[in-house]
Coordinates of N, CA and C in Angstrom, one line a residue:
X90 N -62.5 12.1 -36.8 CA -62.1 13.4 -36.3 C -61.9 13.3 -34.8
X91 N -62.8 12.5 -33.7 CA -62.9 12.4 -32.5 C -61.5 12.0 -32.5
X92 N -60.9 10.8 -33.3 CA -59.6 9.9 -32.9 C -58.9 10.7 -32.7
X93 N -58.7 11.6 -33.8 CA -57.4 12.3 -34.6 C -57.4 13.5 -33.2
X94 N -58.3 13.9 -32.6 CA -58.3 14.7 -31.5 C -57.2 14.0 -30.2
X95 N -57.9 13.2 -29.8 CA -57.8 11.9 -29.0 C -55.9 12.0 -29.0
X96 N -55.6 11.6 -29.7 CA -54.5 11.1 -30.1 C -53.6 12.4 -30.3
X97 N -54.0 13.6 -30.8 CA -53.0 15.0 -30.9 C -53.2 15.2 -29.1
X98 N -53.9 14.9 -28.4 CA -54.0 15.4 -27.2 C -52.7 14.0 -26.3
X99 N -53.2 12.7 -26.4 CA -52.6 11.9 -26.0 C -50.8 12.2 -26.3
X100 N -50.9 12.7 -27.3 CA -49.2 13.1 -28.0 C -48.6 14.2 -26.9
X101 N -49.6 15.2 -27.1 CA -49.2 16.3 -26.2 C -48.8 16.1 -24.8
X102 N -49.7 15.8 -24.3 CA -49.7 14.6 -23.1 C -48.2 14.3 -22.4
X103 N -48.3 13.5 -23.5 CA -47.0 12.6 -23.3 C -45.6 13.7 -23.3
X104 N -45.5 14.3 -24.6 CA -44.3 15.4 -24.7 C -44.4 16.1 -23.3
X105 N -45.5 16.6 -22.5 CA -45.2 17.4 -21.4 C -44.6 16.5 -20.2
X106 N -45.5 14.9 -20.2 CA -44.8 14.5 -19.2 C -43.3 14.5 -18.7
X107 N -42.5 13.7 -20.2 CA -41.4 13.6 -20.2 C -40.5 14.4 -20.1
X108 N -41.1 16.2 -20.4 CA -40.4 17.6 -20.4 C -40.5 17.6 -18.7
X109 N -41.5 17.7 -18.3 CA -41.8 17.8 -16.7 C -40.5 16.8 -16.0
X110 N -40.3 15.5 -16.3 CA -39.3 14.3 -16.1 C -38.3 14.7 -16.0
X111 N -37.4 15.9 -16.7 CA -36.1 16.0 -17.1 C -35.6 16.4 -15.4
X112 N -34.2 15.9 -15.4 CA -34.0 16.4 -14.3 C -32.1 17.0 -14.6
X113 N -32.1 17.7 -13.5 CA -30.8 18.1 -13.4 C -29.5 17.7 -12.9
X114 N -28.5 17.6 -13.5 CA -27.4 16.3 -12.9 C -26.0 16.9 -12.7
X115 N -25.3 16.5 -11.8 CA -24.0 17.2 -11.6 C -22.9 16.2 -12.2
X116 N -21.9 16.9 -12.9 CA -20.8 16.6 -13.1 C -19.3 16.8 -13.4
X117 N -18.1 16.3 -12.3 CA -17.4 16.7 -12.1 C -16.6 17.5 -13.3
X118 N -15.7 18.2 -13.0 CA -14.9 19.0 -13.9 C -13.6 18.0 -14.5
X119 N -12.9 17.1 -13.1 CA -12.4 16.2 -14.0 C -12.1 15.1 -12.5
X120 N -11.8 14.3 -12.2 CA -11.5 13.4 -11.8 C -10.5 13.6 -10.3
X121 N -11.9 13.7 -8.9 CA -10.7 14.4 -8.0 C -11.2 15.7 -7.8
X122 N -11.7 16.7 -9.1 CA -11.7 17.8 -8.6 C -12.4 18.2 -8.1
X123 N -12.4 19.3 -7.2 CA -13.6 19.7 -5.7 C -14.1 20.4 -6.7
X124 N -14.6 21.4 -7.5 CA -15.6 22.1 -8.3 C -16.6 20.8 -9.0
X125 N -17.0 21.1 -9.5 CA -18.9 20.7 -10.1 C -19.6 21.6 -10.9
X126 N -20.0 21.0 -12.2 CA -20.7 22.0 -12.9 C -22.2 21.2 -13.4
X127 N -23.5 22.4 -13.0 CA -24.5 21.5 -13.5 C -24.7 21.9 -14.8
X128 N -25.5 20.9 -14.8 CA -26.4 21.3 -16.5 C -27.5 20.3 -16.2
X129 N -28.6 20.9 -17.2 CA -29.7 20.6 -17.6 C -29.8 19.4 -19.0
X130 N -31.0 18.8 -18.9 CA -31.4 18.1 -20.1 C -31.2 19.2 -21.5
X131 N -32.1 20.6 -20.9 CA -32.3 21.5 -22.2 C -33.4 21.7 -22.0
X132 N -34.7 20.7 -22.4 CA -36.1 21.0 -22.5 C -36.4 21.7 -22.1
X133 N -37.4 22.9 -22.2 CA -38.2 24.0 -22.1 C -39.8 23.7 -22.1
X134 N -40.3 23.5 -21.1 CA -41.9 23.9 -21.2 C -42.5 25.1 -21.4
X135 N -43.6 25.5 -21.7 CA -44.4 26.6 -21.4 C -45.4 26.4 -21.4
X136 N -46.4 26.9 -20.7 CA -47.6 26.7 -20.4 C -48.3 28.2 -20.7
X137 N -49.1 28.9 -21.1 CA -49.3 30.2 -21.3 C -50.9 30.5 -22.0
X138 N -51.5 31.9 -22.0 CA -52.5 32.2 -22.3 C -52.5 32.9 -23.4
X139 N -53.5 32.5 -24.3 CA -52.9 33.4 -25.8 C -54.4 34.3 -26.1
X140 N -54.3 35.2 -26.6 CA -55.5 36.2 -27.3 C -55.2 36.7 -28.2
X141 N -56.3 36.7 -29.3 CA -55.9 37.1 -30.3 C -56.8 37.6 -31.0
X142 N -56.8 38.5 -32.5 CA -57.4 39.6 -33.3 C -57.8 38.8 -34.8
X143 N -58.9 38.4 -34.8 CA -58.6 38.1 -36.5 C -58.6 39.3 -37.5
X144 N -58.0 39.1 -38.7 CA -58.1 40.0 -39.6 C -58.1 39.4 -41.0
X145 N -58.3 39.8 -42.1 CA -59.1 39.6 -43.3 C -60.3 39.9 -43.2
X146 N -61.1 38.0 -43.7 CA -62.0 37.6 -44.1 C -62.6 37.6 -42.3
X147 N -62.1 37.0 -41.9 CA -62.4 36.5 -40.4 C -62.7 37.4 -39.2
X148 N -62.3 38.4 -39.4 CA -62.6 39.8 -38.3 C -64.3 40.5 -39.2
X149 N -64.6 39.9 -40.3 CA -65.9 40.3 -40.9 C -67.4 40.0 -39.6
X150 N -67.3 38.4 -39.1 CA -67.8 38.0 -38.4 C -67.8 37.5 -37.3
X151 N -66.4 37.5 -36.4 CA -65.3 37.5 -35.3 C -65.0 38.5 -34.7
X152 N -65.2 39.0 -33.5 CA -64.4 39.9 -32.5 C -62.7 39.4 -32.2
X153 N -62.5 38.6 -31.1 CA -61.8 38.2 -30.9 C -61.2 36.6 -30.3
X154 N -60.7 36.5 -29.9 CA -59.7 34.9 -29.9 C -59.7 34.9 -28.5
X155 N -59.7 34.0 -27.4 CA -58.8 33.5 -26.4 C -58.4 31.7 -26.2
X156 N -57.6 32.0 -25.5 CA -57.1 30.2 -25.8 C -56.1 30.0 -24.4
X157 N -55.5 29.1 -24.8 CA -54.1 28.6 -24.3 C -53.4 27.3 -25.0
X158 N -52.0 27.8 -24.4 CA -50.9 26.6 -25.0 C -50.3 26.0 -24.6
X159 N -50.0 25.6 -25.1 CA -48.6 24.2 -24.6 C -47.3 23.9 -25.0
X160 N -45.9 24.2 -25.0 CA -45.2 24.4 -26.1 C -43.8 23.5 -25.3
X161 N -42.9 23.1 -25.9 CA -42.1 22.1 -25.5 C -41.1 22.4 -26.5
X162 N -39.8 22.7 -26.1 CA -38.5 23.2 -26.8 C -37.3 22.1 -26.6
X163 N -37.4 21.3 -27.6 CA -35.9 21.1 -27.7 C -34.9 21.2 -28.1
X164 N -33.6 21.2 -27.6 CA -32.4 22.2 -27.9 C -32.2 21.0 -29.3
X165 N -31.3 21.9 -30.3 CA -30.4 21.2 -30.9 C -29.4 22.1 -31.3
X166 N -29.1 23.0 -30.9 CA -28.1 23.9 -30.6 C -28.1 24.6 -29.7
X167 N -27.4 24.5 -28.6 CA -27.5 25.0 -27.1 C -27.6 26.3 -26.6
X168 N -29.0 26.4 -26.4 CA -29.3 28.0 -26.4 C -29.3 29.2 -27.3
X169 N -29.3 28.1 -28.7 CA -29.3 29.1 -29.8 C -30.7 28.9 -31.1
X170 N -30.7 27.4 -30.8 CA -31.9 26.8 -31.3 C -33.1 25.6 -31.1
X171 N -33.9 25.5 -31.2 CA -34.6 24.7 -30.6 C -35.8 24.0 -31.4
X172 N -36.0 22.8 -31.7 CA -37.1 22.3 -32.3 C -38.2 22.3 -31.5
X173 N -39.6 22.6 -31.8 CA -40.8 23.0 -31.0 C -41.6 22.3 -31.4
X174 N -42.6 22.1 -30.2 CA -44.0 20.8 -30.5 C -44.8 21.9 -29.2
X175 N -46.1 22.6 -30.4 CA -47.4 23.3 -29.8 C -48.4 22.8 -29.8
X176 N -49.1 22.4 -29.2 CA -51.0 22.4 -29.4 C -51.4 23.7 -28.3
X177 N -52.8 23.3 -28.2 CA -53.6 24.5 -27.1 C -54.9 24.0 -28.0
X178 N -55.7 25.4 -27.7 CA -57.2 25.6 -27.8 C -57.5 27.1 -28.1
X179 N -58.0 27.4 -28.6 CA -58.6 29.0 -29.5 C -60.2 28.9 -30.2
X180 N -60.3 30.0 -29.0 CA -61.7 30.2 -29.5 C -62.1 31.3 -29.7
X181 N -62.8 31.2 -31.0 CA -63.3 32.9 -31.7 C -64.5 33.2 -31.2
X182 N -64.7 34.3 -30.8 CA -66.2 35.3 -30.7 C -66.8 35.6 -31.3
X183 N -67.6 34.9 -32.0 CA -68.3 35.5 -32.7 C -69.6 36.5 -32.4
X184 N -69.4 37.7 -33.6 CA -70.1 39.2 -33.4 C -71.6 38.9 -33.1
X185 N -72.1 39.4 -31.9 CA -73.6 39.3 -31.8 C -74.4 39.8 -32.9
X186 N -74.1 40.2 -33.7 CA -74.9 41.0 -35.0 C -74.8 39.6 -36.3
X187 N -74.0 38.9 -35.9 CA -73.4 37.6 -37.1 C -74.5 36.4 -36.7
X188 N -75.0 36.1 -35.8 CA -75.7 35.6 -35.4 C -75.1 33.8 -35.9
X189 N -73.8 33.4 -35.4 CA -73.1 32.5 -35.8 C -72.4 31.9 -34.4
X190 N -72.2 30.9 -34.3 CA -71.7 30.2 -33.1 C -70.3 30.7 -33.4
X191 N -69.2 30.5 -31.9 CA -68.0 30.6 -32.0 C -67.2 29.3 -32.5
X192 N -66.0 29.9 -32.7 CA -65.1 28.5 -34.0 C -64.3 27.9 -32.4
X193 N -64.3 26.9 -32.6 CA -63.5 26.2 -31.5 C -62.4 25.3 -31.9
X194 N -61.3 25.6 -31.9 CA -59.8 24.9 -32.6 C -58.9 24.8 -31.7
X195 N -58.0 23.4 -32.2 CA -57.6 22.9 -31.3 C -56.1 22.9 -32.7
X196 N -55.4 23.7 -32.1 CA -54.1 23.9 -33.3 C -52.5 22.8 -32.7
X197 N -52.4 22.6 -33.5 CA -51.1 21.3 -33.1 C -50.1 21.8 -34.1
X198 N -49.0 21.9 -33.6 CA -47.8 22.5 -34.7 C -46.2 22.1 -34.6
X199 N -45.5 22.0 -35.2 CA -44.3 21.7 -34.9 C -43.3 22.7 -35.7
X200 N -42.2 23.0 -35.5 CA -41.2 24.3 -35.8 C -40.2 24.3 -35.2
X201 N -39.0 25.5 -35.7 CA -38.2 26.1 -35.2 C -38.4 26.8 -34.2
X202 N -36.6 27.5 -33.0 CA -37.2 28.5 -32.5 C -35.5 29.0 -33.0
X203 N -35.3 30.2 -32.7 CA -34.0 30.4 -33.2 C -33.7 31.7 -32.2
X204 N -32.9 32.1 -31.4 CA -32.2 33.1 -30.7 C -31.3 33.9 -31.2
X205 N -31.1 34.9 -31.9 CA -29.6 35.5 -33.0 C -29.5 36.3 -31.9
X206 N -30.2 36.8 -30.3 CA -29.8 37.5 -29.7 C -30.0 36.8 -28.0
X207 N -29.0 36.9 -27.0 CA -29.9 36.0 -25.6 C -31.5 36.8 -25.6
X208 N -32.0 35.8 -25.2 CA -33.6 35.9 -24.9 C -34.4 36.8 -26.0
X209 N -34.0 36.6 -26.9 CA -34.8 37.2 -27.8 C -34.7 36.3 -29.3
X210 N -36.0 36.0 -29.6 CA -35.9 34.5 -30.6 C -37.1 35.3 -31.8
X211 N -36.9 34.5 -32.8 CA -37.8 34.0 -33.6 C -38.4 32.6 -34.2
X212 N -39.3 32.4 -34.5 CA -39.7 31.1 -34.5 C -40.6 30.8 -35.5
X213 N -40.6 29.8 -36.4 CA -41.9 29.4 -37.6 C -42.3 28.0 -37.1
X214 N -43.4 27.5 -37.4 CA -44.4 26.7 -37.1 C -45.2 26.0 -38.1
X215 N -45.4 25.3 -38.1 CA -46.6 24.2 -39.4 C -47.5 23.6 -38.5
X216 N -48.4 23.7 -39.2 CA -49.1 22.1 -38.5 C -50.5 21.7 -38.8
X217 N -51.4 21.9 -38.2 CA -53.0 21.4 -38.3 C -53.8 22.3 -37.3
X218 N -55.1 22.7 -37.4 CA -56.2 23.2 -36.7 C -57.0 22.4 -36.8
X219 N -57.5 21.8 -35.6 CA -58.9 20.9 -35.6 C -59.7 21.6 -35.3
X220 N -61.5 21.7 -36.1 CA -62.6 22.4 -35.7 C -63.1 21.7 -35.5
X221 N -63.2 21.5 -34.1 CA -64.0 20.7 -32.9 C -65.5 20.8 -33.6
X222 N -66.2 21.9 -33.7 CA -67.3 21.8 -34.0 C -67.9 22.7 -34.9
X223 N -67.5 22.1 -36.4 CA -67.3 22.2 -37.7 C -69.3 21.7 -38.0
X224 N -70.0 21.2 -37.7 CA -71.0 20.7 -38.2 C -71.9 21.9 -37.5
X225 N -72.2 22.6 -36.9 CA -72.6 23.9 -35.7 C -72.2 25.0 -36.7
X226 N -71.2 25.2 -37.2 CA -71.0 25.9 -38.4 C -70.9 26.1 -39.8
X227 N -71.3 24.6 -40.4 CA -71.4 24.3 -41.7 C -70.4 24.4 -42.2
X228 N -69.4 23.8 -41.5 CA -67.9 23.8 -42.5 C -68.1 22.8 -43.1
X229 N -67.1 22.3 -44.3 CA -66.8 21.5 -44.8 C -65.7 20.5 -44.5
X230 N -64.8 20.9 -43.8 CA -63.4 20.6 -43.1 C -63.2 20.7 -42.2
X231 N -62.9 19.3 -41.1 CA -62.7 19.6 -39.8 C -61.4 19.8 -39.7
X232 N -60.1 19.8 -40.4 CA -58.9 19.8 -39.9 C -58.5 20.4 -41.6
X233 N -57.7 21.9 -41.1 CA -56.6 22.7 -41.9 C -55.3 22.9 -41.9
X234 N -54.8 23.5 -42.6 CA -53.7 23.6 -42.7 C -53.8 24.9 -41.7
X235 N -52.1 24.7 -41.1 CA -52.4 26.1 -40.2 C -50.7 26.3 -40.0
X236 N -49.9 27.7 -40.1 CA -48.8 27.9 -40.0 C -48.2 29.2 -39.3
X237 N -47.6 29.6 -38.5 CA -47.4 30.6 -37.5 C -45.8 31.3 -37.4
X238 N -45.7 32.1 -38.1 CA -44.5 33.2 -37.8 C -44.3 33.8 -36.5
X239 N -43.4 33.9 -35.6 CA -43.8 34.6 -34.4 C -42.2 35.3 -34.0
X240 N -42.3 36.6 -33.3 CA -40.9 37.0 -32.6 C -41.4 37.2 -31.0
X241 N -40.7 37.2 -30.1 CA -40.5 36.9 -28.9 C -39.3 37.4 -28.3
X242 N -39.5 37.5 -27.2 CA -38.7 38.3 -26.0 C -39.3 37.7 -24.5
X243 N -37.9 37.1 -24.2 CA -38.2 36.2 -22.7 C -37.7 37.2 -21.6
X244 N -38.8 37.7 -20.8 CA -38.1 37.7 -19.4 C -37.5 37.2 -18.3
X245 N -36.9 37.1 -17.7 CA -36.1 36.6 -16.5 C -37.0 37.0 -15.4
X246 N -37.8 35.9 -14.9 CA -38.2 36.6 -13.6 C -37.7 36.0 -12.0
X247 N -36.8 35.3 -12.5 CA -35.9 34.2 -11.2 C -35.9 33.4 -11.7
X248 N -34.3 32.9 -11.6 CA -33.9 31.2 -11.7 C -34.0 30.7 -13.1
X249 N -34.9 29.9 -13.0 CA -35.1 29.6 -14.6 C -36.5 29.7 -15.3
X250 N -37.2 30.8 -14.7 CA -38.7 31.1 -15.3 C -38.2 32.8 -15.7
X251 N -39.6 32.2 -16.5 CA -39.0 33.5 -17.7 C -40.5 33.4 -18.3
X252 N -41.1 34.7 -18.4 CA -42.7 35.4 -18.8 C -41.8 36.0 -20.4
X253 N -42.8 34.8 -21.7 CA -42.7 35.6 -22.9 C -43.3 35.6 -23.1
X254 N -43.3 37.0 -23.8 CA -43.9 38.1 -24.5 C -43.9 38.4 -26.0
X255 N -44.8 37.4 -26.8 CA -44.5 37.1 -28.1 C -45.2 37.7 -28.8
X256 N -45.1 38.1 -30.3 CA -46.0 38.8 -31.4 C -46.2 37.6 -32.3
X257 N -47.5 37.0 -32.8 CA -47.8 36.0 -33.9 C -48.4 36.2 -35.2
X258 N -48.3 35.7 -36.2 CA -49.0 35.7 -37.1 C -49.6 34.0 -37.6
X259 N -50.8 33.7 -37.3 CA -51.2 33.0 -37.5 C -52.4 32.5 -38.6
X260 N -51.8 31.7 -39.9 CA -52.6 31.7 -40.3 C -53.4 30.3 -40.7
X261 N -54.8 30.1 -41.2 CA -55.1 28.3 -41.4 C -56.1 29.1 -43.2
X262 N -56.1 27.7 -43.4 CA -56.6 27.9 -44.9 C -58.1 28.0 -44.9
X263 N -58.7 27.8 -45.5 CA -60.5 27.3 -45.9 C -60.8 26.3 -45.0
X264 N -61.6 27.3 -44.2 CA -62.8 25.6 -43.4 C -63.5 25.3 -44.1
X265 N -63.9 25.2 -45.3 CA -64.9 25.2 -46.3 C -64.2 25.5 -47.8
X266 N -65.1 24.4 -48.9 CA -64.9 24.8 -49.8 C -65.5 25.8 -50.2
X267 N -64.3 26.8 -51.2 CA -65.1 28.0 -51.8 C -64.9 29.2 -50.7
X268 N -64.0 29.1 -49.4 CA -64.5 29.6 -48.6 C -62.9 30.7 -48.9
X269 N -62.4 31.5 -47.4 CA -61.3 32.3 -47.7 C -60.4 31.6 -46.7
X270 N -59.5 32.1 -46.8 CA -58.3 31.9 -45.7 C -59.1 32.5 -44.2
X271 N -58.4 32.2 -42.9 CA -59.1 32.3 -41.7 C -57.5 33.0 -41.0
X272 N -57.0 33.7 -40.7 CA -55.9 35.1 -40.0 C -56.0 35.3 -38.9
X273 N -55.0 35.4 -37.7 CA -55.0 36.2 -36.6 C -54.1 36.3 -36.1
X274 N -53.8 37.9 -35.8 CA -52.6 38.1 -34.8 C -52.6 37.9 -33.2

């Protein structure tokens, strides 16, 4: 479990370095000519704060979610689509009346992002939840299935930063055998 941590983090790691690396390059229009046009690699970072609501099974003994992410976009259709690599960290509250520790997950995912409009996308996701500390709560399973629907709307707030503002549905299966599905928007 420790490894598999180890190594989704070392991955991540890496994907931001090389996102961070990309640089911007000029070139001419044709041979001679005084104009110049830039462009970019493409890559997109984001770095951001996520909170979240469970519901089902999981809002029985949970308040609420906070976390953060890490998300990395690569174009494969120029500004229209983008393959995505997420991890972060999410942690549930558990209700003082539940008398239960909080779930501590470390979610890794990869997906689509898709644009049918500028700055306004939708996006699906697969991947894995690690429960850091699955033995504190008698799970059975430290690592789930976990998958994420999401729509979004980027703002422009200069140049090339942009504050989105996304709606998720996230969900992971049984930490436990016998147990229910685990939900949150």
């Amino acid at each position: 479990m420790k490894i598999s941590i180890k190594i989704s983090v070392i991955t991540l790691a890496a994907i931001s370095i090389l996102s961070i690396q990309s640089k911007a390059q000029t070139k001419s229009a044709s041979p001679g000519a005084s104009t110049t046009q830039s462009y970019t690699s493409g890559i997109r970072l984001s770095v951001g704060a996520d909170a979240g609501v469970p519901v089902g099974s999981l809002k029985d003994n949970y308040d609420w979610s906070a976390g953060g992410s890490v998300q990395a976009d690569f174009p494969v259709i120029k500004n229209q689509l983008y393959a995505i690599v997420t991890g972060g960290y999410n942690n549930f509250f558990a209700k003082t009346s539940s008398n239960l520790d909080d779930i501590h997950m470390i979610p890794v995912k990869a997906g689509l992002k898709f644009f049918p409009v500028k700055n306004v996308y939708v996006q699906g996701e697969a991947g894995a939840s690690f429960i850091t500390n699955k033995n504190d709560l008698g799970f059975s399973k430290s690592a789930v299935f976990a998958y994420a629907p999401q729509a979004g709307v980027l703002f422009n707030v200069g140049g090339k930063n942009y504050i989105d503002a996304g709606f998720r549905f996230e969900g992971n299966t049984k930490f436990s055998d016998g147990g229910k599905a685990n939900n949150f928007l």
